Coordinates of C-alpha atoms in Angstrom, one line a residue:
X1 CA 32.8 -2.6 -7.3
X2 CA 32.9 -1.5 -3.8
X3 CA 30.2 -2.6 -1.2
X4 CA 29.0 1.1 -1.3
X5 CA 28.5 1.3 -4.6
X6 CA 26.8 -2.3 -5.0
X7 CA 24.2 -0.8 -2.2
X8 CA 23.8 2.4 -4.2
X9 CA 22.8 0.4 -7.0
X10 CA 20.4 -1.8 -4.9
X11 CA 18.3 0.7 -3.7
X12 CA 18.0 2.4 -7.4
X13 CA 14.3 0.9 -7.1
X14 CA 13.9 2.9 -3.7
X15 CA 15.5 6.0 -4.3
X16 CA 13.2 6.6 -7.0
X17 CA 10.8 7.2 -4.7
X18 CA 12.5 8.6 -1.9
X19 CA 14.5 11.5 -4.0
X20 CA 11.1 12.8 -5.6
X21 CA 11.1 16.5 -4.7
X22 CA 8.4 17.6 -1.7
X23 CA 8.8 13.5 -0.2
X24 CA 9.5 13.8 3.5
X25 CA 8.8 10.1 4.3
X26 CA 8.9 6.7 2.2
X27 CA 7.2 3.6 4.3
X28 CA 6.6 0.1 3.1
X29 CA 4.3 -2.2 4.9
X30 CA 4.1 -4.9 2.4
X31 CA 5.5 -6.2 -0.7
X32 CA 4.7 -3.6 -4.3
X33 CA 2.8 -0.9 -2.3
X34 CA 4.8 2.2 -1.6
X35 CA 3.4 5.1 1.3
X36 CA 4.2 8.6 0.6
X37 CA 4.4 11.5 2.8
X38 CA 4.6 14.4 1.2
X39 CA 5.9 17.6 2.4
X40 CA 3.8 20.7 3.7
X41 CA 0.6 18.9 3.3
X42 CA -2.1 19.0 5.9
X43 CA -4.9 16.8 5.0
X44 CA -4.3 13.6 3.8
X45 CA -0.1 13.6 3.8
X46 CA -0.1 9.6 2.7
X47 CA -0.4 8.8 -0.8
X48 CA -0.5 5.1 -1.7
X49 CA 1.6 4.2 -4.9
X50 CA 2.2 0.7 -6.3
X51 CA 5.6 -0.7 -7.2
X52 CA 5.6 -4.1 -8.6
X53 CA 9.8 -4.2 -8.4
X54 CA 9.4 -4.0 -4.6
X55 CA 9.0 -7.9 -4.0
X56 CA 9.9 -9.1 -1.1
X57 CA 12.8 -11.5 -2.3
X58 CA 14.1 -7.6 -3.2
X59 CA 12.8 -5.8 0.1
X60 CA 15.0 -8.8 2.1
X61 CA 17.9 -8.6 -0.3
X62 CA 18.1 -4.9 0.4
X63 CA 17.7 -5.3 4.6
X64 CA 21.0 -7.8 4.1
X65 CA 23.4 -5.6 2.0
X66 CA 22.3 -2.4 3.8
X67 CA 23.1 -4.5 7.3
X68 CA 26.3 -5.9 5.6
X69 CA 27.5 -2.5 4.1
X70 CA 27.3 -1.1 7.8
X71 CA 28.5 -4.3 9.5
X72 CA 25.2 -4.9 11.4
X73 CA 23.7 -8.3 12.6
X74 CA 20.7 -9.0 10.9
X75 CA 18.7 -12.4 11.5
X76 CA 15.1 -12.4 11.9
X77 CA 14.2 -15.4 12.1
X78 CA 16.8 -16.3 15.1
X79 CA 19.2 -13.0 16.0
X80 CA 18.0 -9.3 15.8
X81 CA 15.1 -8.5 13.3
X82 CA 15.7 -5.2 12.6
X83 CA 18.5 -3.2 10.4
X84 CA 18.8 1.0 11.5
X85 CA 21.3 2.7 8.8
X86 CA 21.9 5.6 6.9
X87 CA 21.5 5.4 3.0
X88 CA 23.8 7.2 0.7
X89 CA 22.2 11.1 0.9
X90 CA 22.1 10.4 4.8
X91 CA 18.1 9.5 4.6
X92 CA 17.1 7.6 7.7
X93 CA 16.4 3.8 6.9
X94 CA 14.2 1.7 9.4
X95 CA 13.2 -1.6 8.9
X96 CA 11.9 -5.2 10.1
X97 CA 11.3 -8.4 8.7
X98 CA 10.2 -11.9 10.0
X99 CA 7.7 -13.2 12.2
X100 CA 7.2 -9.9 14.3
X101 CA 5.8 -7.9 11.6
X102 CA 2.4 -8.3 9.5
X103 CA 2.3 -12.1 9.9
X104 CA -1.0 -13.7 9.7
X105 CA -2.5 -16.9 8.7
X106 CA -2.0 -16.1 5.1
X107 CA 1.7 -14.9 6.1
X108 CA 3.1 -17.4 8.8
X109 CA 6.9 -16.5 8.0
X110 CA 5.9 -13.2 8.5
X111 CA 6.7 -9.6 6.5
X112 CA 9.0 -6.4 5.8
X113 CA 7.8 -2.9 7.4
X114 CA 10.5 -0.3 6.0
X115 CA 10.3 3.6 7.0
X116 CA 12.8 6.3 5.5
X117 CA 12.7 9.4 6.4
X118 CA 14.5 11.6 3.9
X119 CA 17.1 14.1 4.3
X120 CA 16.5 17.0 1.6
X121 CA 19.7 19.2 2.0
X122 CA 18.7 21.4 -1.0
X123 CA 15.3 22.5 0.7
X124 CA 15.0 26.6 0.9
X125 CA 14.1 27.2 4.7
X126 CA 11.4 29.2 5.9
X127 CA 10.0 30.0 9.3
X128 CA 6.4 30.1 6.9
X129 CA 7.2 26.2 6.5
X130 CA 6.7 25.7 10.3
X131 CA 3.3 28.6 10.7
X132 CA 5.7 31.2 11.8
X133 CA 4.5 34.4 9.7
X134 CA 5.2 38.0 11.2
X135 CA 2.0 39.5 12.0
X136 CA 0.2 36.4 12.0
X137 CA -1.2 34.9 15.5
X138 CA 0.5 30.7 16.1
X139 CA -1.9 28.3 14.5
X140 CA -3.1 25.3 16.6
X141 CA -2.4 21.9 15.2
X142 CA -5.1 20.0 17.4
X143 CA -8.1 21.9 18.9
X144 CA -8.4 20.2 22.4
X145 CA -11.9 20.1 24.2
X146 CA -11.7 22.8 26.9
X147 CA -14.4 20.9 29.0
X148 CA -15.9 17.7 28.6
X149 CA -19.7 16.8 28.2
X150 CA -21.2 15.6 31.0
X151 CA -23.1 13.0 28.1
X152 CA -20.6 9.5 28.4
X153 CA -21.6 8.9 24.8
X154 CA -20.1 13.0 23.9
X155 CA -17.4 12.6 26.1
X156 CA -16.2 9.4 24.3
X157 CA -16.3 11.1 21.0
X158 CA -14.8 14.0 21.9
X159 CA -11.2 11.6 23.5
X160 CA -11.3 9.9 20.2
X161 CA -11.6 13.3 18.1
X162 CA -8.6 14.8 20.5
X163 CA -6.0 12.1 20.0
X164 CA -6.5 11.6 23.8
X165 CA -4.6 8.3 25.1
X166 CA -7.7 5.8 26.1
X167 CA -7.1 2.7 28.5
X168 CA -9.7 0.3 27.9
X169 CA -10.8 -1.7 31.1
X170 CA -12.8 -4.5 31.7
X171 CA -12.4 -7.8 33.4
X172 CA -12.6 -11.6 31.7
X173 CA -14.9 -11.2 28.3
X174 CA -16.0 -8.1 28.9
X175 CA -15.6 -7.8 25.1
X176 CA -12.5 -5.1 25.9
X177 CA -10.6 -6.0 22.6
X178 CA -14.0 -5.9 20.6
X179 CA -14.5 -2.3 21.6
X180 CA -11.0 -1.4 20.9
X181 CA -11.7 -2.6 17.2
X182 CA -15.0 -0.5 16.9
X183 CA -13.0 2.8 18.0
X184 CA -10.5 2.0 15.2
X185 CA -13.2 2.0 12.9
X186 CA -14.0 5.5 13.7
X187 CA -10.5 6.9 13.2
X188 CA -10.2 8.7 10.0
X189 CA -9.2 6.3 7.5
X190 CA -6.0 8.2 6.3
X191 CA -4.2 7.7 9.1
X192 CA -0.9 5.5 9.3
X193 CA -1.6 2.5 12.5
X194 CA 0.9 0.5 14.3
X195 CA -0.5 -2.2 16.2
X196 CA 1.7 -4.3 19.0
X197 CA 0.1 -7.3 20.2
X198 CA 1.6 -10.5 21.5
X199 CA -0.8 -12.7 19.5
X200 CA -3.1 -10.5 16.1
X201 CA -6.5 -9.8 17.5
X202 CA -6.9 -6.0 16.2
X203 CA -8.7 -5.7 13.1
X204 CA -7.3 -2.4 11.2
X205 CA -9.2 -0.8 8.8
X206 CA -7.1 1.9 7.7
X207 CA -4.7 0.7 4.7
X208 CA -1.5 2.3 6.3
X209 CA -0.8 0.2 9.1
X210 CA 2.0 -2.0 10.4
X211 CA 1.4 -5.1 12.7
X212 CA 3.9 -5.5 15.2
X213 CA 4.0 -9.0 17.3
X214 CA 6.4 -10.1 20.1
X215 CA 4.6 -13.8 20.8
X216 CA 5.1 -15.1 24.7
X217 CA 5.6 -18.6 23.9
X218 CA 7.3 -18.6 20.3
X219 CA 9.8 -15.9 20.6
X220 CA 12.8 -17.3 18.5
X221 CA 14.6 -13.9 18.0
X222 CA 16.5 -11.1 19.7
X223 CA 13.2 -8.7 19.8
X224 CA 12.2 -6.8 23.4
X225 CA 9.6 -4.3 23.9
X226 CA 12.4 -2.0 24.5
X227 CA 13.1 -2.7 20.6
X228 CA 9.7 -2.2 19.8
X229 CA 10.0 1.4 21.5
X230 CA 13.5 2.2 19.2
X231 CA 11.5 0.7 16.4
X232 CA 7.8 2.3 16.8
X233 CA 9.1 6.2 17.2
X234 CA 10.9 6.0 14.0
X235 CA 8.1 4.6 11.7
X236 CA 6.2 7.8 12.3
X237 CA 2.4 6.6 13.3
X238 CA -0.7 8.6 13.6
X239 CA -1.5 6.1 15.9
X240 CA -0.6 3.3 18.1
X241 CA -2.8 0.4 19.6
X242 CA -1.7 -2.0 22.0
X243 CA -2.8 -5.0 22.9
X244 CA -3.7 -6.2 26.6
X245 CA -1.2 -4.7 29.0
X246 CA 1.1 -7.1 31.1
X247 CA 4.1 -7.2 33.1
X248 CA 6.0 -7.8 29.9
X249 CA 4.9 -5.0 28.1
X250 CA 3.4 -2.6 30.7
X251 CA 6.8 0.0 31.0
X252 CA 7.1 -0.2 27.1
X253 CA 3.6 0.7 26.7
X254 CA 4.5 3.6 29.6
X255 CA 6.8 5.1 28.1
X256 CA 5.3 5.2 24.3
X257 CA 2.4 6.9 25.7
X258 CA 4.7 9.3 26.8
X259 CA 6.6 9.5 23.1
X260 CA 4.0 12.6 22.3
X261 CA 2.2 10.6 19.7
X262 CA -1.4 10.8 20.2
X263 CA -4.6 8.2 19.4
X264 CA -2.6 5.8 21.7
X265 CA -5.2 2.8 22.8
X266 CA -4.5 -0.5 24.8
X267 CA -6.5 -2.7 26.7
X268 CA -6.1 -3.8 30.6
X269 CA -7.7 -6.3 32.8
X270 CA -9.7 -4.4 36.0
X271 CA -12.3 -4.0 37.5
X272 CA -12.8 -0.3 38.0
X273 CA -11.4 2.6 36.6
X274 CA -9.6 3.8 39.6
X275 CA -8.2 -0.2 39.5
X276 CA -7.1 0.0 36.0
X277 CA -4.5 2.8 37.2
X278 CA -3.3 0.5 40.1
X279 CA -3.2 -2.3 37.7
X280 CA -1.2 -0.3 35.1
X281 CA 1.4 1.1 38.4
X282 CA 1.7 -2.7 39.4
X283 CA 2.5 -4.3 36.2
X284 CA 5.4 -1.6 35.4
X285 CA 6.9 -2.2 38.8
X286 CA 7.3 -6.0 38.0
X287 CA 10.2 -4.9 36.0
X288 CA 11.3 -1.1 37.2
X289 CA 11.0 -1.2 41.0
X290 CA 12.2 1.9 41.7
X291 CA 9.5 3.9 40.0
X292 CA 8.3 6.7 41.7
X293 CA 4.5 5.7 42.3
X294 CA 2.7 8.8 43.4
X295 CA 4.4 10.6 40.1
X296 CA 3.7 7.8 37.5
X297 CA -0.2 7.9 39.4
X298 CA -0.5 11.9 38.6
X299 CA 0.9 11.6 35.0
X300 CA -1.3 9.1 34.4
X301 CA -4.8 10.8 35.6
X302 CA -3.5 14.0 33.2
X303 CA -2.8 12.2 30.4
X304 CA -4.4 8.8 29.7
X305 CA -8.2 8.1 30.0
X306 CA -9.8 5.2 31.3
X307 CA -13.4 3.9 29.7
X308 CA -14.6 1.0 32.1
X309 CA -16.4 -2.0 31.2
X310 CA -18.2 -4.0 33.5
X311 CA -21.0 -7.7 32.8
X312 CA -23.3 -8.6 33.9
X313 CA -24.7 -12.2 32.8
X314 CA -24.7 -11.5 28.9
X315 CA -25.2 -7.5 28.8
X316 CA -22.0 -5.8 28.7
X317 CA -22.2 -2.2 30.1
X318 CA -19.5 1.0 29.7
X319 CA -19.7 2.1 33.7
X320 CA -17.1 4.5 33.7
X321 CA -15.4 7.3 31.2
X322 CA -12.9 9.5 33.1

């Protein structure tokens, strides 16, 4: 039997799923539970499935015959962590395992995260598929505020209900990351979160979700923020949350923002809003001097928002929402 034909009898388990008719997207955050996006529909496109065969002794078995059919390097606990191939059909596979993904106390050696996007040759196109109807005015996918309230508290809501990219401020215990979990709580609950953090402090309440972690101090394995960039745009989130922004992370975090995803939320440490900008500027050019200042200043002010959090003794006060 021929490596391709032992890997198309591997993933019989997963093609079950992925080669149901109307399924545009197959993810796998953890071990038995199976995410489904279907085709077409609007509200609600995840469906949650359970799959006992999906264990992770198989879900790591598959990563190292699909890696080995397509002679990739595949090591997560000391090489590269992550396996990018093409199944049989030409679906897109994406995956990660180890340390960097969904580990927690409970799961110190860490997880699988597995995205495919499918590739349905057979589907009948049609311009309707994409809101493209003659006679019919464009329909818009995200009704954007045309003005923003004046009220702090309205103006929040209304970043939050836009998708708006929100840069959380605040210096030393201003309770920055605490505020960041109380805006995921408010996120409708079907959406699909990726989190990346260099040590777990986001609490996600939304089922969908995948944790990504690139520690500072225990990094064993071949795994930059550049990676996480390659890895996070093909996973397809509703929305990404960052942790605190550093000199590490601070151009990755740039240019994701700047991916077109929406609901994008990280934390920085400043003093003012206004600061918050500079601080963002200064931490990319620790690693990409050359960037153009007064353009990367102006893209930020048009597309990422700043709320501000300031202390005083024990009262912690928002002070600014631009």
């Amino acid at each position: 039997m021929s490596a391709n034909e032992v890997l198309k009898e591997a993933i019989l388990p997963l093609a079950n799923w992925y080669n149901q008719k109307g399924i545009e997207e197959v993810a796998i955050n953890e071990p038995g539970v199976v995410w489904l996006r279907e085709r077409g529909r609007l509200e609600s496109p995840w469906t949650k499935q359970a799959d006992p065969k999906l264990t992770q002794s198989y879900l790591m078995d598959i990563l190292h015959i699909i890696a080995n059919v397509n002679e990739l390097p595949f090591d997560p606990a000391n090489g590269i962590p992550t396996v990018y191939a093409s199944l049989p059909g030409e679906h897109r596979f994406s995956a990660i395992a180890g340390k960097n993904v969904n580990a927690s106390s409970d799961n110190p050696e860490g997880g699988i995260a597995i995205a495919i996007r499918v590739k349905d040759a057979d589907a009948h196109f049609d311009f309707k598929n994409y809101g493209l109807i003659k006679g019919e005015a464009l329909r818009e996918i995200t009704q954007k505020t045309k003005k923003l309230s004046d009220d702090p508290y309205t103006r929040l809501m209304q970043l939050i209900r836009d998708g708006e990219n929100i840069l959380i401020s605040g210096a030393t215990a201003t309770g920055k990351t605490t505020f960041l979990n109380n805006i995921l709580k408010l996120l409708n609950p079907n959406m699909r979160i990726i989190t990346i953090e260099d040590t777990r402090e986001l609490n996600v309440p939304q089922a969908n979700k995948v944790n990504i972690t690139l520690s500072r101090t225990q990094q064993t394995n071949i795994f930059s923020y550049k990676d996480v960039i390659d890895l996070v745009v093909r996973m397809s989130p509703d929305s990404i949350m960052g942790g605190e922004i550093s000199t590490d992370n601070a151009q990755a975090v740039w240019e994701l923002m700047n991916t077109g995803h929406s609901h994008f939320y990280a934390t920085i440490h400043a003093d003012s809003a206004e600061q918050a900008y500079l601080s963002f500027i200064d931490r990319i050019l620790h690693v990409f001097p050359n960037l153009d200042q007064k353009r990367t200043m102006e893209q930020m002010r048009k597309s990422l928002h700043v709320v501000q959090i300031g202390r005083e003794g024990g009262l912690r006060q928002i002070t600014e929402i631009i």
